[in-house]
Short mmCIF file of C-alpha atoms in Angstrom, two decimals:
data_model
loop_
_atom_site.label_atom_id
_atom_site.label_comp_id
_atom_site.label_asym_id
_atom_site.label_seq_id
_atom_site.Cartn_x
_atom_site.Cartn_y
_atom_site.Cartn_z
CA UNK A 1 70.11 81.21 84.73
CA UNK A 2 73.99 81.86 84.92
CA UNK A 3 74.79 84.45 81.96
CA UNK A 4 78.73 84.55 80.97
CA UNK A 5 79.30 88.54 81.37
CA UNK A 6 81.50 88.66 78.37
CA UNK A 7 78.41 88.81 76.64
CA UNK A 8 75.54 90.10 78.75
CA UNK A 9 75.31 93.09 76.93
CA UNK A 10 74.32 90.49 74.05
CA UNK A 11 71.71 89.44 76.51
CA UNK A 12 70.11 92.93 76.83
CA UNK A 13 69.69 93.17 73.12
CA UNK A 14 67.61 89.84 72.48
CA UNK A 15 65.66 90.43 75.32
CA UNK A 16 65.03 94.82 74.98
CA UNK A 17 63.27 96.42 77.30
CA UNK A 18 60.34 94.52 78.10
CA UNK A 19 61.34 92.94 80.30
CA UNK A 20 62.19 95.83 82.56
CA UNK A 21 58.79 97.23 81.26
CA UNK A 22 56.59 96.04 84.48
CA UNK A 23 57.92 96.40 87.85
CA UNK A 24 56.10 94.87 90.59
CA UNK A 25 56.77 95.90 94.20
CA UNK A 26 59.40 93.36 95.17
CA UNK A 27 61.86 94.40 92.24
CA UNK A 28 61.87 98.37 93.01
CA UNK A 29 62.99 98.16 96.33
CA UNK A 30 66.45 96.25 95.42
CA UNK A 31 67.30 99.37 92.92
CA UNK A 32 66.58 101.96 95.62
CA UNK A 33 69.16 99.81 98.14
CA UNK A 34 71.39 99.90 94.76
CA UNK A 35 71.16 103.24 94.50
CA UNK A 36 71.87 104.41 97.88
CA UNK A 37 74.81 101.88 98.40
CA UNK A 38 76.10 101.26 95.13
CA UNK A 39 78.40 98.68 96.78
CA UNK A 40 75.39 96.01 95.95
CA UNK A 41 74.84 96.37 92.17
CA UNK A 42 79.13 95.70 91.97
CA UNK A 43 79.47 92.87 94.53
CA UNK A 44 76.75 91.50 92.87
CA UNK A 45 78.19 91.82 89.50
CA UNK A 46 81.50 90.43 91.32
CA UNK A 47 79.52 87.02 92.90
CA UNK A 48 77.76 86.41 89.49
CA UNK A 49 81.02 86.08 87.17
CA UNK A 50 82.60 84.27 90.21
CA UNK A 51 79.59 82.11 90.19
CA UNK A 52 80.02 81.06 86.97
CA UNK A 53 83.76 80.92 85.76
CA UNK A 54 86.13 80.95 88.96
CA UNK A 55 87.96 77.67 88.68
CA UNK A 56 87.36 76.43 92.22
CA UNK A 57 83.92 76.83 92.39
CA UNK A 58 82.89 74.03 94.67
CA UNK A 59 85.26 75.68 97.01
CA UNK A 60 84.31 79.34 96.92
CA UNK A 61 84.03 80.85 100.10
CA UNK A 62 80.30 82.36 101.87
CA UNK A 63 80.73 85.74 100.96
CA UNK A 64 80.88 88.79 103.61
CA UNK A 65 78.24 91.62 103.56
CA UNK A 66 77.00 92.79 100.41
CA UNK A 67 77.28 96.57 101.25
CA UNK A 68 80.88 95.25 101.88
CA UNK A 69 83.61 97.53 99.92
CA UNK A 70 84.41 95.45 96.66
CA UNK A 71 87.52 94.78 97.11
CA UNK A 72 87.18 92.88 100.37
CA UNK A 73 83.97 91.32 98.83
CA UNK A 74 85.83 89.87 96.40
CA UNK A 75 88.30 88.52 98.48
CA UNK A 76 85.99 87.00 100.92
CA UNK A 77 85.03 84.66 98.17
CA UNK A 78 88.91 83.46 97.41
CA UNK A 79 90.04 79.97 97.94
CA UNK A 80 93.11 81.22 99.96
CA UNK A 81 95.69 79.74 99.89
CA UNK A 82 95.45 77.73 97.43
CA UNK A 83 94.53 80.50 95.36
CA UNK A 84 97.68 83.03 95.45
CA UNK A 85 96.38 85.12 92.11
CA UNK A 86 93.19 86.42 92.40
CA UNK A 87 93.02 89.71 92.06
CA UNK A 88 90.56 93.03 92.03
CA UNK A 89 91.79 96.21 90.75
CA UNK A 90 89.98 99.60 91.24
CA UNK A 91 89.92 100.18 87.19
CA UNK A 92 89.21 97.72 84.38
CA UNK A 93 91.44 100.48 81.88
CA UNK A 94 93.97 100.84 83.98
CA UNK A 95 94.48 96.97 84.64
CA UNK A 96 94.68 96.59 81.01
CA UNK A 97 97.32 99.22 80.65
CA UNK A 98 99.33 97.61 83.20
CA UNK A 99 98.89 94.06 81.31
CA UNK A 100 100.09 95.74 78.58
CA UNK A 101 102.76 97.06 80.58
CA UNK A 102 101.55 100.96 80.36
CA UNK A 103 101.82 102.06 83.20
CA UNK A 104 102.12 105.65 85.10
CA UNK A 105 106.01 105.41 86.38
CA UNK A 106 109.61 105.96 86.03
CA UNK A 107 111.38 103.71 84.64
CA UNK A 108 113.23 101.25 86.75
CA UNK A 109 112.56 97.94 88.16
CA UNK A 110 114.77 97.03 91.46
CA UNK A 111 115.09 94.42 94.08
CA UNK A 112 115.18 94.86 98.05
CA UNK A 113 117.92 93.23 99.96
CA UNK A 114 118.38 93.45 103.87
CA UNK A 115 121.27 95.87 103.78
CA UNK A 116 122.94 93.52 106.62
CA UNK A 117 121.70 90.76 109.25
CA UNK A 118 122.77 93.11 112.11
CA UNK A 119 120.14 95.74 111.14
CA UNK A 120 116.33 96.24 109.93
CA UNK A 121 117.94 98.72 106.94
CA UNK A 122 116.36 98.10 103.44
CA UNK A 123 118.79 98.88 100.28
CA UNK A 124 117.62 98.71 96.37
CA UNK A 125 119.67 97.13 93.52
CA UNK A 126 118.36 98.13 90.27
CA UNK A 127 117.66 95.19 88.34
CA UNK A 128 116.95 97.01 84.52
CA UNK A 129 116.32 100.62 83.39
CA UNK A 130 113.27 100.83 80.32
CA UNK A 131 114.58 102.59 77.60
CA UNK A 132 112.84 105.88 76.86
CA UNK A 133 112.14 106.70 80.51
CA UNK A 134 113.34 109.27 82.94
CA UNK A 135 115.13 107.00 84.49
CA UNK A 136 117.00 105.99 81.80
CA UNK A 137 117.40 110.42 81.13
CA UNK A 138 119.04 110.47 84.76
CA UNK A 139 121.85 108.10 83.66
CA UNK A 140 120.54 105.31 86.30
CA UNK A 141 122.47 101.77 85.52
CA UNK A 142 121.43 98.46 86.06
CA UNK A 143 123.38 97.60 89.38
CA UNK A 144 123.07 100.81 90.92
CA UNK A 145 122.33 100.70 94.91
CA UNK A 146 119.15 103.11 95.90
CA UNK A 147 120.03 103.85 99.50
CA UNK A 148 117.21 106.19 100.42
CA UNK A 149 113.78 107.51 98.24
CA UNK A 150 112.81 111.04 99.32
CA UNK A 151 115.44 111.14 102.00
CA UNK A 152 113.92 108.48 104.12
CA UNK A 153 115.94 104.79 104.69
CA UNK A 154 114.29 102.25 104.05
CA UNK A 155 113.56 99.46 106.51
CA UNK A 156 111.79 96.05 107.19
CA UNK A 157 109.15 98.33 108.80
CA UNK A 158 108.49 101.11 106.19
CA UNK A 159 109.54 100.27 102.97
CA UNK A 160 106.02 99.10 101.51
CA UNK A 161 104.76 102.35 102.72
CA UNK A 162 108.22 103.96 100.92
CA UNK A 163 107.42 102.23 97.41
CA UNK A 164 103.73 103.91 97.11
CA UNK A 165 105.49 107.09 96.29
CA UNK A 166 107.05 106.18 93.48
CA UNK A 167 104.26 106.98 91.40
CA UNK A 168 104.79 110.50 92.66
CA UNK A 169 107.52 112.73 91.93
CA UNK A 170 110.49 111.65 93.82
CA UNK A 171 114.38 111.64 94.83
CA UNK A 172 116.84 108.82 94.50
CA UNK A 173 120.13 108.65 96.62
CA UNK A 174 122.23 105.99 95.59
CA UNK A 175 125.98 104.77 95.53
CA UNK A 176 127.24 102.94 92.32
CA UNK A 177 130.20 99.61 92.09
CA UNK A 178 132.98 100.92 89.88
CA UNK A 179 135.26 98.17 88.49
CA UNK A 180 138.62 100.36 88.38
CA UNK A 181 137.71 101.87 91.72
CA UNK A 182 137.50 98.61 93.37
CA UNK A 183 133.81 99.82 95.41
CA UNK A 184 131.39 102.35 95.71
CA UNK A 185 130.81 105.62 95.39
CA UNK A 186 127.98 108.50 96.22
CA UNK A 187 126.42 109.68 93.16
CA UNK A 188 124.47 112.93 92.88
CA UNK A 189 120.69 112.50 93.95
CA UNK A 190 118.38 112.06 91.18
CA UNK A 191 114.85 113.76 90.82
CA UNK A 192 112.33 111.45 88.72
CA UNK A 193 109.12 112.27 87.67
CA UNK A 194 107.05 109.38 86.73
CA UNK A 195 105.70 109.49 83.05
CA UNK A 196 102.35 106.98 81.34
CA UNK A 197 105.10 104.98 80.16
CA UNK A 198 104.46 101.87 77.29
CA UNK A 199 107.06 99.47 78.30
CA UNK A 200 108.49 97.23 75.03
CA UNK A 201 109.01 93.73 76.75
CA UNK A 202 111.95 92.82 74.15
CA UNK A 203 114.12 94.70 75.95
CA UNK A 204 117.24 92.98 74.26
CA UNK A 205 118.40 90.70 71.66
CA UNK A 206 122.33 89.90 70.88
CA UNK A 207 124.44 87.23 68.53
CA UNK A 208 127.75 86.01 70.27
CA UNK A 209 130.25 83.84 68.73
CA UNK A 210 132.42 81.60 71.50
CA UNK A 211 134.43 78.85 70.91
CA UNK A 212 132.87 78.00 67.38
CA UNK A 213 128.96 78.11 68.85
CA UNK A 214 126.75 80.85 67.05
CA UNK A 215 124.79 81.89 69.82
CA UNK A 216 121.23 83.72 70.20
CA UNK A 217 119.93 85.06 73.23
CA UNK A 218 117.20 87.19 73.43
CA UNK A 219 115.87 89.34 76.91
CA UNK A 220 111.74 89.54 77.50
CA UNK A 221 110.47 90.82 80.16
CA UNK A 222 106.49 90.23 80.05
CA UNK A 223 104.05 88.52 77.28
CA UNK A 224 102.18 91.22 75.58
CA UNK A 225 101.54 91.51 71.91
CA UNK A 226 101.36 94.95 71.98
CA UNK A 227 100.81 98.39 73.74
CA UNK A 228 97.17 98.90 72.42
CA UNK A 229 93.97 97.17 71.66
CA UNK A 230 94.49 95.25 68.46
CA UNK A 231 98.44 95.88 68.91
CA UNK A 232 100.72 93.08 68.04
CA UNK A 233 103.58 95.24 67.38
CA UNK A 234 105.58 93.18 70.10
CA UNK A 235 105.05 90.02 68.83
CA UNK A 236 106.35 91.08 65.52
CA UNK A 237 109.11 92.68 66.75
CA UNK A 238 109.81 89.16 68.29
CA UNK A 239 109.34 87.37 65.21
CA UNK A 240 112.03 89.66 63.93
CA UNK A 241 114.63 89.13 66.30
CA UNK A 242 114.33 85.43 65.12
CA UNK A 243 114.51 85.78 61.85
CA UNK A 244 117.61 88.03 62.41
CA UNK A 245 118.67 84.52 64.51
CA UNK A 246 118.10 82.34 61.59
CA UNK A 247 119.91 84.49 58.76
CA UNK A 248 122.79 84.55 61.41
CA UNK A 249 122.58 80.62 61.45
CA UNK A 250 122.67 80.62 65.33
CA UNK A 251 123.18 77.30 66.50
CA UNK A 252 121.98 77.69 70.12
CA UNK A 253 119.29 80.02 71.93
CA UNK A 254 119.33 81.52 75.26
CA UNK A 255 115.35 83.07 76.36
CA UNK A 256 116.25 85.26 79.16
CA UNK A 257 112.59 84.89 81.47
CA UNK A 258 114.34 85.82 85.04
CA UNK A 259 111.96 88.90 85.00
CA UNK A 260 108.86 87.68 82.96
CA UNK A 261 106.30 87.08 85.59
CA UNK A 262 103.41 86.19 82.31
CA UNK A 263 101.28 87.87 80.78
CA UNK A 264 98.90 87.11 77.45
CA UNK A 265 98.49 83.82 76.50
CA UNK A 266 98.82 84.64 72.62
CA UNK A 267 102.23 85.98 72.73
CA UNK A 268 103.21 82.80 74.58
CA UNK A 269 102.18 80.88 71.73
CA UNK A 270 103.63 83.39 69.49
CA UNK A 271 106.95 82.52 71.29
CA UNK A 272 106.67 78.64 71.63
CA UNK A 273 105.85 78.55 67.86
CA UNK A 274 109.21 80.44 66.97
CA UNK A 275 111.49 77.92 69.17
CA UNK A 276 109.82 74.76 68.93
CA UNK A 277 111.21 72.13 66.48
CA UNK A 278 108.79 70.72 63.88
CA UNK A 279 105.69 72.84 65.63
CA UNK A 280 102.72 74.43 63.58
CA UNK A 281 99.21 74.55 63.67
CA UNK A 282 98.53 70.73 63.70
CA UNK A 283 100.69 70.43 66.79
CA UNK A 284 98.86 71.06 70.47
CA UNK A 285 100.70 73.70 72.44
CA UNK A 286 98.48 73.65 75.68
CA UNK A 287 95.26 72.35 77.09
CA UNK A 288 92.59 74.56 79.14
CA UNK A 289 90.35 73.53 81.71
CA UNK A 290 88.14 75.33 83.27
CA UNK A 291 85.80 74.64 87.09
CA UNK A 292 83.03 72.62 87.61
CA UNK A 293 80.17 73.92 86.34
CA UNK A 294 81.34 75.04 82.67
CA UNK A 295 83.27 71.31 82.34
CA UNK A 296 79.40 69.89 81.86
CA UNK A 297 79.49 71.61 78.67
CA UNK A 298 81.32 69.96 75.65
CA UNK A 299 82.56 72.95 74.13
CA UNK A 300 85.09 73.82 76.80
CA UNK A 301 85.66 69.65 77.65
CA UNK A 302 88.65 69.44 75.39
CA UNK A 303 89.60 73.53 74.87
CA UNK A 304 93.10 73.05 73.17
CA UNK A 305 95.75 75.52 71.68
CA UNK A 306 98.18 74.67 69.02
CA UNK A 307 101.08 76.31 67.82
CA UNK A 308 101.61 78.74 64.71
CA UNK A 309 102.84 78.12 61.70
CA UNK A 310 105.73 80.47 61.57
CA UNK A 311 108.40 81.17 58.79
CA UNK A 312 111.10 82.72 61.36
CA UNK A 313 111.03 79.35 63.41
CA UNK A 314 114.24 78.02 64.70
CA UNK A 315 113.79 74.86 66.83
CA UNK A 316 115.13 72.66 64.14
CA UNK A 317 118.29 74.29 63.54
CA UNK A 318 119.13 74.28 67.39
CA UNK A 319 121.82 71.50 68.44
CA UNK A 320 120.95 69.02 70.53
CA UNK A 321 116.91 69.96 69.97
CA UNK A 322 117.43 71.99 73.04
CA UNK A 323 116.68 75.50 74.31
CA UNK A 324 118.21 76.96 76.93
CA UNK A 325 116.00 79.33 79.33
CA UNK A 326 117.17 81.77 82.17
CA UNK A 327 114.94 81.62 85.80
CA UNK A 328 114.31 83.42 89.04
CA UNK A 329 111.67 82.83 91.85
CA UNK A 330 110.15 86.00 89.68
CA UNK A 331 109.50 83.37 86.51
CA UNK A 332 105.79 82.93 86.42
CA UNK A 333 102.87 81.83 84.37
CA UNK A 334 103.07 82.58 81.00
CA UNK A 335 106.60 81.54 81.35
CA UNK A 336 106.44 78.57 82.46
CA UNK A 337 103.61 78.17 80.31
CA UNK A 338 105.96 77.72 77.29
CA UNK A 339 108.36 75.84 79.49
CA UNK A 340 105.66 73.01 80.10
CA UNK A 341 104.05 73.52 76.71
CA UNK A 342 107.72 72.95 74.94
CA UNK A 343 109.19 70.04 77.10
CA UNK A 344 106.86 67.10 74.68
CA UNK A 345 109.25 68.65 71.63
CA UNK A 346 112.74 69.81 73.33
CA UNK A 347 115.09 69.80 76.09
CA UNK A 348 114.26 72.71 77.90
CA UNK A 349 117.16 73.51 80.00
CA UNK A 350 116.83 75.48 83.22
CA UNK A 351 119.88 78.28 84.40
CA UNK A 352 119.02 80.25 87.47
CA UNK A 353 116.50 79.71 90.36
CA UNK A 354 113.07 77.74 90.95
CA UNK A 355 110.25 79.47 89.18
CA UNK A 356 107.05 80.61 90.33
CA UNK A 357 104.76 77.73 89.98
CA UNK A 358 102.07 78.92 88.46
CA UNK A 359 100.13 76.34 86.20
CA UNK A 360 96.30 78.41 86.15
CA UNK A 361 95.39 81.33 84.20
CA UNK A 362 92.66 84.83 84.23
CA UNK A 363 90.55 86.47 82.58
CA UNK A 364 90.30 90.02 82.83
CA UNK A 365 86.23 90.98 83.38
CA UNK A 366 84.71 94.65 82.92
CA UNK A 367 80.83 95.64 84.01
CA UNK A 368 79.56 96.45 80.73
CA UNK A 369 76.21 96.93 82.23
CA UNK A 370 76.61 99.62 85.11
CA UNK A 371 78.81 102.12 83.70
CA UNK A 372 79.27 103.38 87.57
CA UNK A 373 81.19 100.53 88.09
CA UNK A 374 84.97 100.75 87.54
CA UNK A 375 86.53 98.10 88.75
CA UNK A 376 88.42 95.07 86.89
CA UNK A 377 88.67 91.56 88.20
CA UNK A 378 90.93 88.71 87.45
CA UNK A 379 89.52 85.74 88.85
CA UNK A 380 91.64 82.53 88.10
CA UNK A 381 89.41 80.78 85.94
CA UNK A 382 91.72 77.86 84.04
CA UNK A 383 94.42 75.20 84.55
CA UNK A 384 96.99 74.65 81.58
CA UNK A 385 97.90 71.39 80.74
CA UNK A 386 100.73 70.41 77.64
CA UNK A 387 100.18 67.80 74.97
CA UNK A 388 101.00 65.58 77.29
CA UNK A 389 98.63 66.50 80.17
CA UNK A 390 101.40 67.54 82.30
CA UNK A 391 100.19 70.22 84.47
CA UNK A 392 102.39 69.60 87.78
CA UNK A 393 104.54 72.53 88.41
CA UNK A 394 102.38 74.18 91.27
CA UNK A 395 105.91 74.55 93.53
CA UNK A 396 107.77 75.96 90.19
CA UNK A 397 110.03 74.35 87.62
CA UNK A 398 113.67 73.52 89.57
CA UNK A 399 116.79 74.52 87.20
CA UNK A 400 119.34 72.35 85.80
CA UNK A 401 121.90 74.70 86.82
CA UNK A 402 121.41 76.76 90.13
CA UNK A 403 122.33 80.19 89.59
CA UNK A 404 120.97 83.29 92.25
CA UNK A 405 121.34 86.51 90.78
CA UNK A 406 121.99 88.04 94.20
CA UNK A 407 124.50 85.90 94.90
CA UNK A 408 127.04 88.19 92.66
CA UNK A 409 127.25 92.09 91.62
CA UNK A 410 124.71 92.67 88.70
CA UNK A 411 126.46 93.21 85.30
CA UNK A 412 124.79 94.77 82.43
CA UNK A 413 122.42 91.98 80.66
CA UNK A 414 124.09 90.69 77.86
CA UNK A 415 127.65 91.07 79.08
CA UNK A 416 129.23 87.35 78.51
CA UNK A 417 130.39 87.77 82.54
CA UNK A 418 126.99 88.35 83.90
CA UNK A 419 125.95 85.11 86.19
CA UNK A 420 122.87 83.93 84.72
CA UNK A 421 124.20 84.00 80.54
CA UNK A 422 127.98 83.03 81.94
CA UNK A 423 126.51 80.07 83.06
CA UNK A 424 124.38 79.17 79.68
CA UNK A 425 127.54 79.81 77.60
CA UNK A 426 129.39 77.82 79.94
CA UNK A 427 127.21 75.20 79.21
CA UNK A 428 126.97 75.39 75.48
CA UNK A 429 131.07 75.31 74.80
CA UNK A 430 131.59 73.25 77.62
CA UNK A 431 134.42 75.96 78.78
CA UNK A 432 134.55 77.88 81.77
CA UNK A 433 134.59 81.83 81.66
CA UNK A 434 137.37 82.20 83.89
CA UNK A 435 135.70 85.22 84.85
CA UNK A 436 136.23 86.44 88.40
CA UNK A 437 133.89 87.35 90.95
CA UNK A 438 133.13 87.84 94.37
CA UNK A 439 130.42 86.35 96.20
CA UNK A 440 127.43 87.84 98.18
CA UNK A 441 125.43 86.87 100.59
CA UNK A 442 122.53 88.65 100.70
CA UNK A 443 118.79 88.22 101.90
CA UNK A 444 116.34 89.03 99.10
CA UNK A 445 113.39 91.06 100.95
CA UNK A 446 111.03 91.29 97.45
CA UNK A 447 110.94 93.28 94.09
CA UNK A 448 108.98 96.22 92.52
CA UNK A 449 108.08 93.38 89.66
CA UNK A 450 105.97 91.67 92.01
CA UNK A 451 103.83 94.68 92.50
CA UNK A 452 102.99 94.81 88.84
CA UNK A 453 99.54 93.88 88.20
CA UNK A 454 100.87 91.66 84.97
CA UNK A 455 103.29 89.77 88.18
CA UNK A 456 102.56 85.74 87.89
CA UNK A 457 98.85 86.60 85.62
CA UNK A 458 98.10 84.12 82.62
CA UNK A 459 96.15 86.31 80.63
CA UNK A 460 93.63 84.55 78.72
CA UNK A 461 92.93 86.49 75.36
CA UNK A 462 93.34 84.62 72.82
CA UNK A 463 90.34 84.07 70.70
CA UNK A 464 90.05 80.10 71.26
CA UNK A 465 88.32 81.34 74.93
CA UNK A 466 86.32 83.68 74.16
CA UNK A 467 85.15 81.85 71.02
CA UNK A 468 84.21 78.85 73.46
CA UNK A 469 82.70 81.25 76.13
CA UNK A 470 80.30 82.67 73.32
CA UNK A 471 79.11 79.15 72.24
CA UNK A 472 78.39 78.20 75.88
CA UNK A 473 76.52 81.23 76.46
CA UNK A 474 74.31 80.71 72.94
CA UNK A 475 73.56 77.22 74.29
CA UNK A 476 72.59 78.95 77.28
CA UNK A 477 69.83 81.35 75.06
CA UNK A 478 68.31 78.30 73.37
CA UNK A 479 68.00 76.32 76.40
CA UNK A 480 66.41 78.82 78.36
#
């Protein structure tokens, strides 16, 4: 009998203890392997929930020794590539904090860029600082060039090895662009010391007036509705930058996602409900579907979520029933969740680079049972669909507007002149900036965002799953 591990500490308490109370021969020798390689009692933990909820079941892989360590047990089961998400972490807390974007660091996100074609050298633009952090105490800027951690360069060769110490304490050198100047110059070295830090994802919200347009644009940097268990402080904090939108009468929004790779389904919906025009609770926002085995069941046939009814909505006050959304190749799931989920209402208009692609979603799954065992898992275990039943955007949504961010100096976000909102305003007033700029040409090597455990995860919490999950598994009890 397949038991959903959500609840298989519900199983323990219907059934008690007899039926642990007679142990023949044949059952006490598996416990002693257990106990001397406790490897066994977590990869088999690991091939039960993948046995029941990983979404390509019929094309799970013949798993590797069971003494195996866990983490390359669980990857011996993947459907690589054409699963790219799957992923094992070595604690189920601390894979929660990071989805809730606590995490133990200092501060700053950047992106690698091949410091020229004629070398292997490795330099670092800082792409944001998080307020309340040490970097943000050591004055680092958004735009600032890291050109060695700890002394060392960075190259093609050693710079994965290079970012594992950031965790640690650690020195930045680094040069920084200065307008009047006309270049760079050497800054002092910085010393950081990383910190459990709660990062808020609304990391900015402005009002601009140009050319007549009343225009909102708002910065978010992951989905999470808050920094704790129960939390939704972020989502209200959200709700409250819109209703600041709507007493302002803005006439246009700007979502800024060129640094949201996903995160919890709930504050997607949170979001889509506060932009979309004529949405609420009667109005579908996404489809789930989930592998195989658990599509027999007619609970989880036709799993949909709708919107919320929400006072601070805006979507019909916005001209031309159209939002306008900022991209990188960093946009990801939860994203372009409310990109798909809001294209059957709106116009949603693209600015910046091809997203992710990432149309399928997690759950995150503890061992409530052996208390020995640690780790979390994130198996992909859904596909999202809209109202529609539009679900193709495995290569990633294209733009309307092509915009790289590496293709010009970084300025602060918000600044009317920086590429990415230039070329939204641009677009709303239908006037050029005039601003000037010079171009780069650089080659984008990767980012620390991708290393974030939240980085292109659809985080399935929202009660509508588990809800359906819990019915399956009291079908399950009756029938067996």
């Amino acid at each position: 009998m397949k038991v959903n591990f959500l609840f298989r500490v519900l199983l323990f308490g219907l059934l008690g203890l007899g039926i642990f109370s007679c142990k023949d021969e044949e059952e006490i020798e598996p416990i002693i392997e257990e106990k001397v390689n406790p490897n066994i009692a977590i990869n088999k933990w690991i091939k039960d929930v993948m046995d029941e909820v990983y979404l390509w079941l019929d094309e799970m892989k013949t798993p590797i020794a069971n003494t195996s360590d866990p983490e390359d047990y669980f990857e011996s089961l993947l459907n690589r590539p054409t699963d790219r998400f799957s992923v094992i972490y070595p604690d189920y807390q601390e894979l929660i904090n990071s989805l809730n974007g606590i995490e133990l660091e200092a501060g700053y996100e950047f992106t690698l860029y091949r410091e020229s074609s004629s070398n292997n050298n490795v330099i670092a633009e800082i792409s944001y600082i998080k307020k309340g952090s040490p970097a943000a105490a050591a004055g680092l800027l958004r735009g600032d060039i890291i050109t060695k951690i700890n002394g060392t360069q960075m190259t093609l060769e050693n710079y994965r090895v290079v970012l594992g110490t950031l965790d640690k304490p650690h020195t930045l050198s680094f040069i920084r662009f200065s307008e009047s100047a006309g270049g760079f110059s050497s800054q002092p070295d910085v010393s950081l010391t990383p910190v459990q830090l709660s990062e808020n994802p609304n990391f900015l919200d402005s009002i601009y007036t140009i050319n007549g347009e009343k225009i909102g644009y708002v910065v978010y940097h992951f989905f999470s509705p808050g920094p704790g268990s129960g939390s939704t402080a972020y989502d209200d904090q959200m709700d409250a930058v819109f209703l600041k939108f709507k007493n302002a009468g803005i006439k246009h929004l700007v979502v800024d996602f060129r640094y949201n790779g996903g995160g919890f389904v709930s504050s997607a919906v949170n979001l889509a409900s506060l932009i979309g025009p004529g949405v609420d609770n009667t109005k579908v926002f996404s489809k789930t579907k989930y592998n195989s085995y658990l599509m027999q069941f007619d609970q989880l046939k036709n799993v949909q979520t709708t919107f919320k009814n929400k006072t601070q909505n805006l979507g019909n006050t916005l001209k031309g029933n159209r939002v306008y959304i900022l991209t990188s190749t960093r946009t990801a799931s939860a994203s372009e969740l409310i990109i798909n989920g809001l294209r059957p209402y709106m116009e949603v208009f693209l600015i910046g680079d091809k997203t992710t692609g990432k149309n399928v979603g997690s759950i995150p799954f503890e061992d409530e049972e052996n208390k020995e065992n640690k780790y979390g898992i994130l198996p992909i275990v859904t596909r999202s669909f809209n109202s529609l039943d539009q679900s193709d955007y495995i290569n990633g949504f294209g733009p309307n507007i092509e915009a790289k961010e590496s293709s010009e100096r970084l300025k602060p976000l918000g600044d009317v002149n920086e590429l990415l909102l230039r070329k939204a305003i641009e677009q709303i007033t239908g006037v050029p900036s005039g601003a000037r700029v010079q171009k780069l040409d650089r080659i984008d090597v990767g980012s620390t965002l991708e290393r974030k455990t939240r980085f292109g995860n659809l985080i399935e919490n929202d009660p509508i799953a588990k809800e359906k999950l819990t019915e399956l598994y009291q079908i399950k009890l009756e029938d067996n």
